């Protein structure tokens, strides 16, 4: 599961997207991402201040979601 | 819920005194559970050697007495924050008699990751699956029996916020030493097999193998290091293997224990689309904070006034007593005023804690943090820091306490040390008095400028501390909990316990400071008071600022008790002391009765004002003082004085709050830093090339 997660994160994914691929709940996938980040295997991709005012933000991100990718 | 697999193990006998630790993810309702189990006897303190809040309660179980301790919420025993590190440290160095692992029924899979880690520590353990109602609303049903069967531990279901905790004590009394259920990938199992015989438990062996800091003898750590290196040489990171085993097992248990029986309620999603909207989110957040602020100050001011009237009546009765004048003054203006100063903060704190506890437990605070996160990014602070910074403009004391909601101690320190620079309501009377006397045409601009200067200096302090300690950006909120309507009982008990903690922790220092100031003002030293002598001795220091009148300098000394006292002290120094007015018993009782009536009426008015339109007004002080002040200092000296009052040492209550939140060393450093900065900026302000 962790190896599959790392392979999937070669392209940025939100926790919900990763959860769907791994068959986990989004909350468990989010914890997995944080734990992978803890040892430098993944990192969040902050969208900075630009996303805050982007009218199309809802199209690529669910409320409260951020993208993660493999480092 | 009984546990079929546990039947061969006899439950542990309850000792006369036991400590049970509640361990679980954040937002699983551990505080609600303590509240439901133990009733009103919540105790708030600090974890030893830290400024993190420790919530506990005592209850009688059969013949035994049990201390229930709420450990900080943690997602894992692989810590990512000081709170999580504290949980691991507590469990390893001060193991509880039993662990009550509290799980969120609606997020069971994620919660199970921690459960599986806890089970490897080998401590007696039982599970409490809380928030069953929220799981139901999400369309999830938890089979408690299947969960007990899968993990081999007693399990109780609960809806703690509604007081439905039947079976929790029974499960806790049936707590069992767990059998670690996770089978890790073969390379990791082989390494563990080599270590486990010499280690106290599998959990410690695994933590050591993962390279985590654990308190173990050197030979054991060396053995783990050798096994770890062997694994890494073969291309296996034990950390990834451990995650693999745990998440697989969590998924397996989750699939056995949870069934989906409907579609989730769309309410949370709909509300989130509004609350987390990129454009509407921030105004809604500011509105919620404004309402919390208004609720606090509108409802607390009648009770603060009542405390003031009680002080006046007690002082009047003391003045009418046949005691020697100095003793009368000590009791009335020292003891009564000191206790009054402490008590005057309690209505504000209680109501603010109530509003904050509501925002926190209802799920709004997590969303506010998310919305404000982008705004606070430029200062390198988390979104939650916005809340205490805004509160600081009302009163610095609750704002400093509100920094406890910040997870990282460095963020707490940075924001707590920034808050005393924010112009609280107590400084406004001084600003308006001087601004209208010396800058009549530009008074609103001067007052606004002072507010902005305070904010700027506060944020610069937070930034400077961030650079100094190389603070990194956090990864944002781990989750947005569902919206909940928190039980009023829990909110009241938490607010009461936290207010009580302020009175116990900060009350003593405030009282001592007030008595010291009284001694300075009233104990005669030759022909004059130590206050006048001290003020006159300090005045040469203020000459470079353009403030050469000792009465102006002297008023800064009682300003340490509360900034609004500066105006009163100036009045006494320039216009003479009013003295204590004696009061008869009946007259005092009548005054108290009237004051109580006014407090009740004021509360009602306050409630009505919550829905009334907002009005802003600047109150002017009486003119006799304004007239004499004009001769005491020139306008540029007055500006320097205002900047000094804005920035110099925080009031004694703020200082006591700082001491509780960031420790004595930082609180003392804050005083020195503020005094130096206030002096430097006041000097600059006094020499600005401005025409008043």
XYZ file of C-alpha atoms in Angstrom:
763
model
C 0.000 0.000 0.000
C 2.755 2.506 0.913
C 4.704 1.702 -2.259
C 1.549 2.135 -4.326
C 0.902 5.465 -2.573
C 4.429 6.661 -3.390
C 3.997 5.623 -7.037
C 0.671 7.460 -7.245
C 2.189 10.596 -5.727
C 4.591 10.968 -8.646
C 1.784 13.163 -9.959
C 0.192 15.454 -7.335
C -2.930 14.055 -5.653
C -5.312 15.251 -2.984
C -5.976 12.988 -0.006
C -9.401 12.122 -1.432
C -7.928 11.126 -4.782
C -5.288 8.983 -3.101
C -7.937 7.428 -0.836
C -10.000 6.347 -3.838
C -6.963 4.677 -5.432
C -5.879 2.883 -2.248
C -9.329 1.918 -0.997
C -8.865 3.915 2.203
C -11.116 6.549 3.722
C -9.986 10.138 2.911
C -9.151 10.737 6.592
C -6.898 7.671 6.748
C -5.247 8.696 3.465
C -4.621 12.168 4.898
C -2.909 10.653 7.929
C -0.835 8.408 5.661
C 0.260 11.494 3.690
C 1.273 13.312 6.889
C 3.211 10.255 8.037
C 4.959 9.947 4.685
C 5.767 13.675 4.861
C 7.256 13.166 8.325
C 10.149 11.193 6.811
C 10.364 13.311 3.676
C 8.602 10.868 1.313
C 5.862 13.356 0.418
C 5.135 17.032 0.770
C 2.094 19.266 0.466
C 1.922 21.512 -2.551
C 0.706 24.834 -1.181
C -1.091 26.902 -3.751
C -0.068 30.154 -2.057
C -2.302 33.163 -1.909
C -3.348 32.947 -5.566
C -5.822 30.077 -5.007
C -7.624 32.025 -2.310
C -9.220 34.377 -4.806
C -9.366 32.084 -7.841
C -12.937 31.703 -9.074
C -12.167 28.226 -10.466
C -10.637 26.873 -7.288
C -13.652 24.675 -6.624
C -13.008 22.886 -9.906
C -9.637 21.492 -8.846
C -9.788 21.405 -5.061
C -12.473 20.351 -2.615
C -12.947 22.584 0.460
C -10.057 22.124 2.867
C -8.022 19.986 0.432
C -4.414 20.450 -0.666
C -2.352 18.585 -3.236
C 0.521 16.340 -2.179
C 3.365 14.940 -4.200
C 6.336 12.643 -3.855
C 9.644 14.327 -3.079
C -19.398 -4.827 24.799
C -17.936 -8.162 25.901
C -15.056 -9.576 23.988
C -15.161 -13.262 22.987
C -11.444 -13.469 22.269
C -10.610 -11.954 25.666
C -12.517 -14.536 27.705
C -9.473 -16.584 28.750
C -7.849 -13.493 30.301
C -9.204 -12.451 33.713
C -9.876 -8.696 33.957
C -7.463 -6.737 36.135
C -8.458 -6.103 39.740
C -9.081 -2.420 40.422
C -6.482 -0.884 42.767
C -7.431 1.584 45.487
C -6.014 4.432 43.387
C -5.620 4.274 39.646
C -4.846 6.662 36.809
C -6.642 6.093 33.536
C -5.416 7.914 30.436
C -7.832 8.902 27.692
C -5.935 8.626 24.447
C -7.304 9.340 20.997
C -7.206 11.464 17.875
C -8.109 15.162 18.210
C -11.865 15.877 18.063
C -12.928 12.434 19.279
C -14.797 13.913 22.250
C -12.381 12.976 25.055
C -13.233 16.116 27.039
C -16.947 15.383 26.620
C -16.328 11.842 27.829
C -14.488 13.039 30.964
C -17.276 15.523 31.543
C -19.964 12.842 31.161
C -18.153 10.364 33.419
C -16.944 12.685 36.171
C -19.529 15.459 36.253
C -18.532 18.931 37.338
C -15.154 18.227 38.881
C -12.930 19.126 35.956
C -9.399 20.215 36.824
C -7.326 22.363 34.485
C -3.572 22.616 34.905
C -0.357 22.329 32.928
C 1.597 19.261 31.961
C 4.776 19.151 34.037
C 7.557 21.242 32.523
C 5.300 22.551 29.752
C 2.654 25.174 29.219
C 0.278 22.664 27.581
C -3.146 22.434 29.209
C -3.847 19.284 31.272
C -7.504 18.396 31.809
C -8.315 15.788 34.438
C -11.042 14.690 36.845
C -11.460 12.291 39.759
C -14.248 9.773 40.154
C -15.091 6.946 42.524
C -15.387 3.506 40.968
C -16.487 0.810 43.430
C -13.969 0.915 46.272
C -11.366 2.686 44.183
C -10.599 6.261 43.277
C -9.702 6.917 39.678
C -8.018 9.924 38.116
C -9.111 10.343 34.521
C -6.479 12.209 32.512
C -7.159 13.640 29.065
C -3.949 13.285 27.067
C -3.566 15.743 24.161
C -5.169 14.539 20.951
C -2.753 12.584 18.778
C -3.001 10.812 15.446
C -0.063 8.525 16.023
C 2.739 7.579 18.387
C 5.109 8.750 15.646
C 4.871 12.373 16.785
C 4.686 15.371 14.467
C 4.035 18.029 17.120
C 5.025 18.720 20.761
C 1.542 17.591 21.894
C 1.958 14.230 20.169
C 5.475 13.897 21.572
C 4.039 14.548 25.043
C 1.562 11.673 24.646
C 4.324 9.224 23.763
C 6.515 10.493 26.610
C 3.671 10.173 29.131
C 2.786 6.655 28.019
C 6.404 5.482 28.143
C 7.720 7.309 31.201
C 4.615 7.566 33.335
C 2.446 4.667 32.137
C -1.201 4.847 33.252
C -2.893 1.901 34.938
C -5.315 1.647 32.026
C -5.692 3.241 28.617
C -9.141 4.254 27.444
C -8.642 4.624 23.716
C -11.369 6.975 22.453
C -12.243 6.544 18.777
C -14.390 8.609 16.433
C -17.017 6.237 15.036
C -17.234 8.322 11.863
C -13.469 8.172 11.206
C -12.767 4.686 12.485
C -10.127 3.670 9.951
C -7.820 6.607 10.718
C -8.413 6.204 14.471
C -7.498 2.527 14.277
C -3.944 3.393 13.189
C -3.346 4.866 16.667
C -5.213 1.971 18.325
C -2.891 -0.547 16.667
C 0.158 1.439 17.840
C -1.175 1.667 21.397
C -1.849 -2.070 21.506
C 1.844 -2.730 20.913
C 2.746 -0.963 24.184
C 1.147 -3.801 26.156
C -0.699 -1.574 28.668
C -4.191 -2.664 29.829
C -6.597 -1.129 27.384
C -10.261 -0.748 26.442
C -11.876 1.033 23.501
C -14.613 3.669 23.576
C -16.210 4.263 20.183
C -17.640 7.762 20.577
C -19.723 9.991 18.288
C -21.923 7.107 17.162
C -24.613 9.649 16.241
C -22.308 11.455 13.824
C -21.308 8.175 12.220
C -25.001 7.385 11.774
C -25.508 10.785 10.101
C -22.661 9.934 7.730
C -24.461 6.703 6.834
C -22.040 4.504 8.801
C -22.894 1.795 11.336
C -20.192 0.442 13.657
C -20.473 -3.202 14.723
C -18.962 -2.983 18.220
C -18.979 -6.749 18.669
C -17.068 -7.278 15.420
C -14.556 -4.629 16.517
C -14.074 -6.306 19.910
C -13.664 -9.644 18.149
C -11.131 -8.275 15.641
C -8.950 -6.587 18.252
C -9.500 -8.814 21.293
C -10.346 -5.901 23.579
C -13.473 -4.745 25.406
C -15.337 -2.075 23.433
C -18.037 0.377 24.558
C -20.095 2.650 22.340
C -20.835 6.231 23.446
C -22.365 9.552 22.530
C -20.521 11.439 25.275
C -21.791 14.901 24.323
C -25.327 13.713 25.165
C -24.193 11.920 28.305
C -24.740 8.462 26.772
C -21.739 6.665 28.261
C -23.350 3.504 29.631
C -20.928 0.633 29.411
C -17.790 2.793 29.359
C -16.840 2.116 32.986
C -17.653 -1.558 32.547
C -15.364 -1.733 29.494
C -12.633 0.175 31.378
C -12.879 -2.219 34.328
C -12.587 -5.109 31.883
C -9.452 -3.603 30.267
C -6.986 -6.222 29.077
C -3.329 -6.320 28.128
C -3.655 -6.488 24.336
C -2.038 -8.951 21.953
C -0.414 -6.911 19.157
C -2.550 -7.675 16.113
C -0.373 -6.263 13.291
C 1.742 -8.682 11.233
C 4.332 -6.551 9.454
C 6.042 -7.454 6.154
C 8.538 -10.308 6.624
C 11.813 -8.283 6.744
C 10.470 -6.103 9.540
C 9.036 -9.084 11.456
C 12.453 -10.782 11.304
C 14.185 -7.674 12.685
C 11.554 -7.396 15.428
C 11.974 -11.068 16.308
C 15.670 -10.411 16.939
C 14.922 -7.486 19.257
C 11.715 -8.404 21.082
C 13.157 -10.900 23.621
C 15.323 -8.158 25.202
C 12.777 -5.301 24.906
C 9.987 -4.519 27.423
C 7.360 -4.639 24.660
C 6.911 -4.835 20.897
C 5.961 -1.161 20.652
C 9.270 0.027 22.115
C 11.249 -2.379 19.921
C 9.469 -1.060 16.854
C 9.942 2.602 17.818
C 13.663 1.984 18.370
C 13.898 0.147 15.046
C 12.258 3.095 13.291
C 14.919 5.391 14.773
C 12.534 7.246 17.106
C 13.857 8.775 20.336
C 12.927 6.319 23.116
C 14.211 6.179 26.701
C 16.103 2.858 26.629
C 19.538 1.633 27.769
C 22.340 2.120 25.258
C 22.864 -1.623 24.416
C 19.189 -1.974 23.430
C 19.333 1.131 21.241
C 22.562 -0.127 19.636
C 20.964 -3.484 18.836
C 18.007 -1.692 17.210
C 20.379 0.532 15.237
C 22.226 -2.552 13.897
C 18.951 -4.197 12.815
C 17.831 -0.943 11.219
C 21.036 -0.626 9.220
C 20.714 -4.238 8.067
C 17.223 -3.503 6.737
C 18.309 -0.296 5.013
C 21.232 -2.094 3.356
C 18.722 -4.552 1.872
C 16.669 -1.635 0.517
C 13.897 -1.790 3.163
C 12.999 1.339 5.119
C 11.470 -0.030 8.363
C 9.356 3.126 8.573
C 7.575 2.355 5.294
C 7.199 -1.313 6.270
C 5.608 -0.296 9.585
C 3.146 2.003 7.817
C 2.337 -0.785 5.369
C 1.477 -3.237 8.164
C -0.587 -0.774 10.153
C -2.649 0.654 7.315
C -3.352 -2.828 5.934
C -4.538 -4.002 9.357
C -6.550 -0.821 9.977
C -8.273 -1.313 6.600
C -8.981 -4.966 7.392
C -10.488 -4.221 10.829
C -12.447 -1.267 9.427
C -14.013 -3.417 6.714
C -15.075 -5.988 9.323
C -16.512 -3.466 11.788
C -18.133 -0.749 9.674
C -21.044 -0.999 7.287
C -22.340 1.796 5.088
C -26.129 1.919 5.157
C -27.004 5.195 3.522
C -25.703 8.372 1.981
C -24.018 10.972 4.153
C -25.901 14.098 5.167
C -24.986 16.939 2.762
C -25.250 19.625 5.507
C -21.517 19.768 6.308
C -20.628 19.898 2.617
C -23.141 22.692 1.936
C -22.034 24.745 4.927
C -18.390 24.262 3.970
C -19.024 25.566 0.468
C -20.163 28.800 2.148
C -17.783 28.996 5.140
C -14.696 28.005 3.136
C -15.615 30.080 0.083
C -12.521 31.873 -1.300
C -14.200 35.297 -1.171
C -16.936 34.971 1.465
C -14.881 32.878 3.913
C -12.788 35.676 5.386
C -15.668 38.167 5.942
C -17.702 35.367 7.579
C -14.750 34.522 9.784
C -14.365 38.177 10.838
C -18.107 38.359 11.523
C -17.938 35.270 13.777
C -15.005 36.750 15.670
C -16.764 40.090 15.980
C -19.848 38.365 17.421
C -17.701 36.410 19.899
C -16.015 39.659 20.858
C -19.279 41.542 21.207
C -20.890 38.713 23.182
C -17.944 38.770 25.606
C -17.751 42.487 26.206
C -21.475 43.302 26.041
C -22.355 40.666 28.638
C -19.296 41.043 30.858
C -19.275 44.814 31.361
C -22.330 44.915 33.725
C -20.645 42.294 35.938
C -17.288 44.093 35.832
C -19.184 47.225 36.932
C -20.829 45.223 39.737
C -17.417 44.094 40.970
C -16.328 47.758 40.909
C -19.374 48.760 42.977
C -18.750 45.946 45.481
C -15.181 47.240 45.796
C -16.478 50.786 46.433
C -18.929 49.593 49.086
C -16.339 47.461 50.871
C -13.882 50.379 50.751
C -16.633 52.664 52.137
C -17.358 50.317 55.034
C -13.653 50.050 55.800
C -13.369 53.861 55.655
C -16.199 54.111 58.207
C -14.489 51.699 60.588
C -12.528 52.912 63.624
C -9.230 51.451 62.327
C -6.038 53.554 62.039
C -5.986 55.534 58.738
C -3.009 53.666 57.222
C -4.581 50.253 57.966
C -7.903 51.459 56.505
C -6.106 52.559 53.366
C -4.196 49.236 53.199
C -7.407 47.202 53.444
C -9.512 49.383 51.151
C -7.032 50.500 48.496
C -4.620 47.572 48.753
C -6.396 44.312 49.616
C -9.891 45.108 48.317
C -8.519 46.812 45.189
C -6.126 43.906 44.571
C -8.782 41.206 44.895
C -11.106 43.402 42.812
C -8.482 43.684 40.060
C -8.263 39.886 39.861
C -12.033 39.377 39.982
C -12.700 42.127 37.425
C -11.125 39.892 34.757
C -13.212 36.831 35.549
C -16.469 37.824 33.747
C -14.503 38.751 30.603
C -12.471 35.555 30.702
C -15.424 33.303 31.481
C -17.527 34.643 28.605
C -14.646 34.671 26.170
C -13.767 31.078 27.061
C -17.436 30.223 26.553
C -17.461 31.805 23.078
C -14.131 30.209 22.131
C -15.165 26.791 23.464
C -18.313 27.040 21.334
C -16.327 27.963 18.224
C -13.838 25.179 18.933
C -16.231 22.337 19.706
C -18.744 23.273 17.003
C -16.106 22.820 14.279
C -15.974 26.518 13.281
C -12.516 27.187 14.727
C -10.857 24.577 12.491
C -12.498 26.217 9.478
C -11.523 29.722 10.639
C -7.941 28.500 10.892
C -8.167 27.180 7.351
C -9.597 30.439 5.994
C -7.153 32.704 7.862
C -4.213 30.490 6.980
C -3.643 32.218 3.668
C -3.800 35.675 5.278
C -1.335 34.718 7.986
C 1.088 33.023 5.584
C 3.046 36.215 5.007
C 3.820 36.400 8.750
C 4.735 32.705 8.782
C 1.984 32.067 11.338
C -0.832 29.499 11.288
C -4.387 30.636 10.599
C -5.440 30.078 14.213
C -3.057 32.899 15.266
C -5.471 35.420 13.783
C -7.960 34.830 16.610
C -5.808 35.854 19.624
C -4.410 38.774 17.622
C -7.903 40.156 17.044
C -8.937 39.482 20.655
C -5.895 41.437 21.829
C -7.556 44.676 20.748
C -10.256 44.047 23.370
C -8.179 42.785 26.278
C -4.664 41.364 26.167
C -5.292 38.865 29.014
C -7.789 36.500 27.333
C -5.921 36.978 24.049
C -2.740 35.613 25.633
C -4.692 32.624 26.993
C -6.285 32.101 23.572
C -2.818 31.382 22.134
C -3.098 27.995 23.874
C -5.183 26.890 20.895
C -2.001 27.074 18.788
C -0.457 23.638 18.474
C 3.184 24.620 18.065
C 4.927 26.171 21.120
C 6.961 28.529 18.926
C 3.775 29.879 17.332
C 2.310 30.289 20.831
C 5.395 32.186 21.975
C 5.484 34.462 18.931
C 1.819 35.407 19.135
C 1.762 35.693 22.957
C 4.709 38.107 22.910
C 3.121 40.128 20.095
C -0.203 40.592 21.902
C 0.898 43.082 24.633
C 1.726 45.584 21.876
C -1.866 45.613 20.656
C -3.815 48.576 21.973
C -6.362 47.031 24.342
C -9.513 48.861 25.430
C -7.832 50.026 28.654
C -5.395 52.199 26.713
C -8.133 54.043 24.830
C -9.003 56.505 27.685
C -5.335 57.621 27.813
C -5.190 57.974 24.020
C -8.412 60.003 23.797
C -7.482 62.240 26.736
C -4.139 63.270 25.230
C -5.212 63.202 21.583
C -8.096 65.637 22.166
C -5.979 67.947 24.331
C -2.904 68.120 22.110
C -4.163 67.228 18.621
C -7.773 68.458 18.596
C -7.979 68.581 14.776
C -6.332 65.194 14.173
C -7.379 63.280 17.306
C -9.036 60.318 15.467
C -5.983 60.007 13.206
C -3.609 60.005 16.182
C -5.661 57.288 17.943
C -5.868 55.210 14.742
C -2.127 55.682 14.205
C -1.433 54.356 17.702
C -3.589 51.274 17.066
C -1.759 50.625 13.783
C 1.636 51.199 15.393
C 0.801 48.606 18.073
C -0.274 46.090 15.433
C 2.836 46.747 13.347
C 5.220 46.372 16.286
C 3.394 43.200 17.433
C 3.610 41.562 14.005
C 7.240 42.662 13.610
C 7.970 40.983 16.961
C 6.304 37.753 15.787
C 8.257 37.885 12.512
C 11.540 38.614 14.316
C 11.038 35.677 16.690
C 10.147 33.473 13.704
C 13.402 34.440 11.944
C 15.395 34.071 15.170
C 14.164 30.524 15.796
C 13.768 29.641 12.108
C 10.116 28.735 12.400
C 8.907 26.607 9.513
C 5.452 26.629 7.970
C 3.112 23.949 9.264
C 1.276 21.702 6.857
C -2.108 23.190 7.585
C -5.102 21.587 9.226
C -5.124 17.786 9.321
C -8.902 17.694 9.133
C -12.073 19.706 9.190
C -14.278 18.072 11.828
C -18.012 17.851 11.176
C -20.257 20.633 12.478
C -21.547 19.841 15.958
C -23.845 21.544 18.422
C -21.829 21.331 21.641
C -23.668 20.655 24.929
C -24.004 23.799 27.044
C -23.032 21.872 30.192
C -19.654 20.987 28.718
C -19.047 24.569 27.536
C -19.930 25.965 30.978
C -17.753 23.460 32.828
C -14.764 24.007 30.563
C -15.110 27.800 30.821
C -15.448 27.641 34.607
C -12.441 25.343 34.967
C -10.292 27.592 32.734
C -11.382 30.772 34.528
C -10.618 29.088 37.852
C -7.173 28.230 36.527
C -6.590 31.963 35.792
C -7.652 32.993 39.308
C -5.381 30.370 40.890
C -2.405 31.007 38.620
C -2.517 34.757 38.037
C -4.400 35.952 41.130
C -1.419 35.826 43.504
C 1.027 37.824 41.368
C -1.629 40.457 40.571
C -2.483 40.887 44.260
C 1.204 41.252 45.191
C 1.729 43.851 42.453
C -1.304 45.869 43.571
C -0.101 45.814 47.200
C 3.372 46.973 46.117
C 1.877 49.856 44.166
C -0.274 50.721 47.201
C 2.829 50.796 49.391
C 4.549 53.120 46.908
C 1.569 55.447 46.890
C 0.593 55.485 50.556
C 3.416 54.552 52.914
C 4.951 57.880 53.898
C 8.712 58.269 53.518
C 9.636 61.511 55.262
C 7.595 64.416 53.927
C 6.574 62.712 50.710
C 5.532 59.290 49.365
C 7.879 56.740 47.758
C 5.683 57.138 44.646
C 6.619 60.807 44.298
C 10.277 60.085 45.113
C 10.427 57.288 42.537
C 8.610 59.366 39.913
C 10.976 62.298 40.493
C 13.985 59.972 40.291
C 12.766 58.527 36.987
C 11.855 61.850 35.404
C 15.396 62.682 34.065
C 15.160 59.463 32.026
C 12.066 60.831 30.286
C 13.540 64.289 29.591
C 14.947 63.182 26.205
C 11.415 62.146 25.206
C 10.139 65.646 25.963
C 8.297 64.511 29.123
C 9.718 66.466 32.029
C 6.817 66.541 34.518
C 7.220 63.989 37.326
C 3.439 63.611 37.631
C 3.242 62.289 34.057
C 6.122 59.890 34.709
C 4.586 58.806 38.028
C 1.269 57.852 36.412
C 3.103 55.167 34.417
C 3.858 53.283 37.666
C 0.251 52.432 38.640
C -0.353 51.929 34.906
C 1.458 48.642 35.445
C -1.576 47.401 37.420
C -3.985 48.351 34.642
C -3.427 50.792 31.813
C -6.697 52.631 32.415
C -5.385 53.587 35.887
C -2.987 56.015 34.186
C -5.824 58.521 33.697
C -6.958 58.172 37.319
C -3.399 58.590 38.580
C -2.952 61.726 36.465
C -6.183 63.098 37.924
C -4.982 62.452 41.491
C -1.524 63.925 40.811
C -2.727 67.029 39.010
C -6.042 67.731 40.741
C -5.585 66.186 44.204
C -6.834 62.964 45.870
C -10.536 62.423 46.549
C -9.881 60.163 49.544
C -11.993 57.295 50.885
C -15.692 58.093 51.360
C -17.129 56.382 54.485
C -20.322 54.433 53.941
C -22.982 53.215 56.395
C -24.002 49.541 56.521
C -27.539 50.071 55.199
C -26.458 52.572 52.571
C -23.831 50.094 51.369
C -26.343 47.244 51.249
C -28.741 49.427 49.279
C -25.933 50.335 46.843
C -25.089 46.644 46.444
C -28.723 45.749 45.784
C -29.012 48.512 43.184
C -25.727 47.492 41.595
C -26.910 43.867 41.336
C -30.148 45.042 39.727
C -28.142 47.162 37.264
C -25.956 44.140 36.444
C -29.033 42.033 35.624
C -30.569 44.846 33.562
C -27.209 45.452 31.885
C -26.994 41.756 30.946
C -30.413 41.979 29.334
C -29.377 45.140 27.502
C -26.163 43.404 26.465
C -28.157 40.511 25.016
C -30.331 42.954 23.082
C -27.279 44.885 21.886
C -25.962 41.703 20.248
C -28.594 42.131 17.566
C -28.599 45.968 17.572
C -26.633 48.047 15.058
C -23.059 48.888 16.012
C -22.161 52.382 17.173
C -18.717 53.795 17.807
C -18.008 56.644 20.153
C -14.979 58.205 21.764
C -15.603 59.296 25.335
C -13.927 62.518 26.401
C -12.474 62.914 29.881
C -13.605 65.841 32.051
C -11.995 69.171 31.185
C -10.185 70.201 34.433
C -7.531 67.564 33.826
C -7.296 68.500 30.142
C -6.673 72.115 31.081
C -3.819 71.357 33.486
C -2.238 68.795 31.165
C -1.698 71.466 28.491
C 0.819 73.194 30.737
C 2.609 69.991 31.755
C 3.983 68.925 28.378
C 4.184 70.131 24.751
C 2.390 68.271 21.906
C 5.445 66.330 20.733
C 6.164 65.286 24.316
C 2.514 64.173 24.576
C 2.909 62.080 21.409
C 6.037 60.460 22.834
C 4.123 59.796 26.074
C 1.258 58.152 24.143
C 3.667 55.899 22.225
C 5.319 54.946 25.516
C 1.937 54.131 27.126
C 1.022 52.030 24.062
C 4.171 49.944 24.086
C 5.638 49.843 27.599
C 5.425 46.833 29.924
C 2.114 44.933 29.815
C -0.289 45.286 32.735
C 0.191 42.892 35.649
C -2.696 40.619 34.587
C -1.275 40.257 31.070
C 2.115 39.573 32.581
C 0.625 36.864 34.831
C -1.110 35.335 31.790
C 2.154 35.447 29.821
C 3.951 33.712 32.686
C 1.378 30.897 32.613
C 1.456 30.502 28.853
C 5.107 31.014 27.883
C 6.913 30.706 31.213
C 8.617 33.135 33.625
C 11.779 33.638 31.553
C 9.931 34.761 28.443
C 7.470 36.893 30.411
C 10.390 38.713 32.087
C 12.175 39.102 28.740
C 8.978 40.549 27.317
C 8.922 43.280 29.990
C 12.528 44.282 29.276
C 12.013 44.153 25.492
C 8.838 46.224 25.667
C 10.370 48.864 27.935
C 13.388 49.304 25.648
C 11.284 49.347 22.491
C 8.742 51.738 24.035
C 11.536 54.114 25.036
C 13.221 54.000 21.611
C 10.010 54.481 19.613
C 8.702 57.155 22.001
C 11.987 59.020 21.531
C 11.572 58.832 17.737
C 7.917 59.917 17.982
C 8.892 62.884 20.147
C 11.327 64.074 17.502
C 9.150 63.627 14.429
C 9.130 66.722 12.211
C 5.370 67.211 12.693
C 3.210 70.274 13.231
C 0.451 69.422 15.744
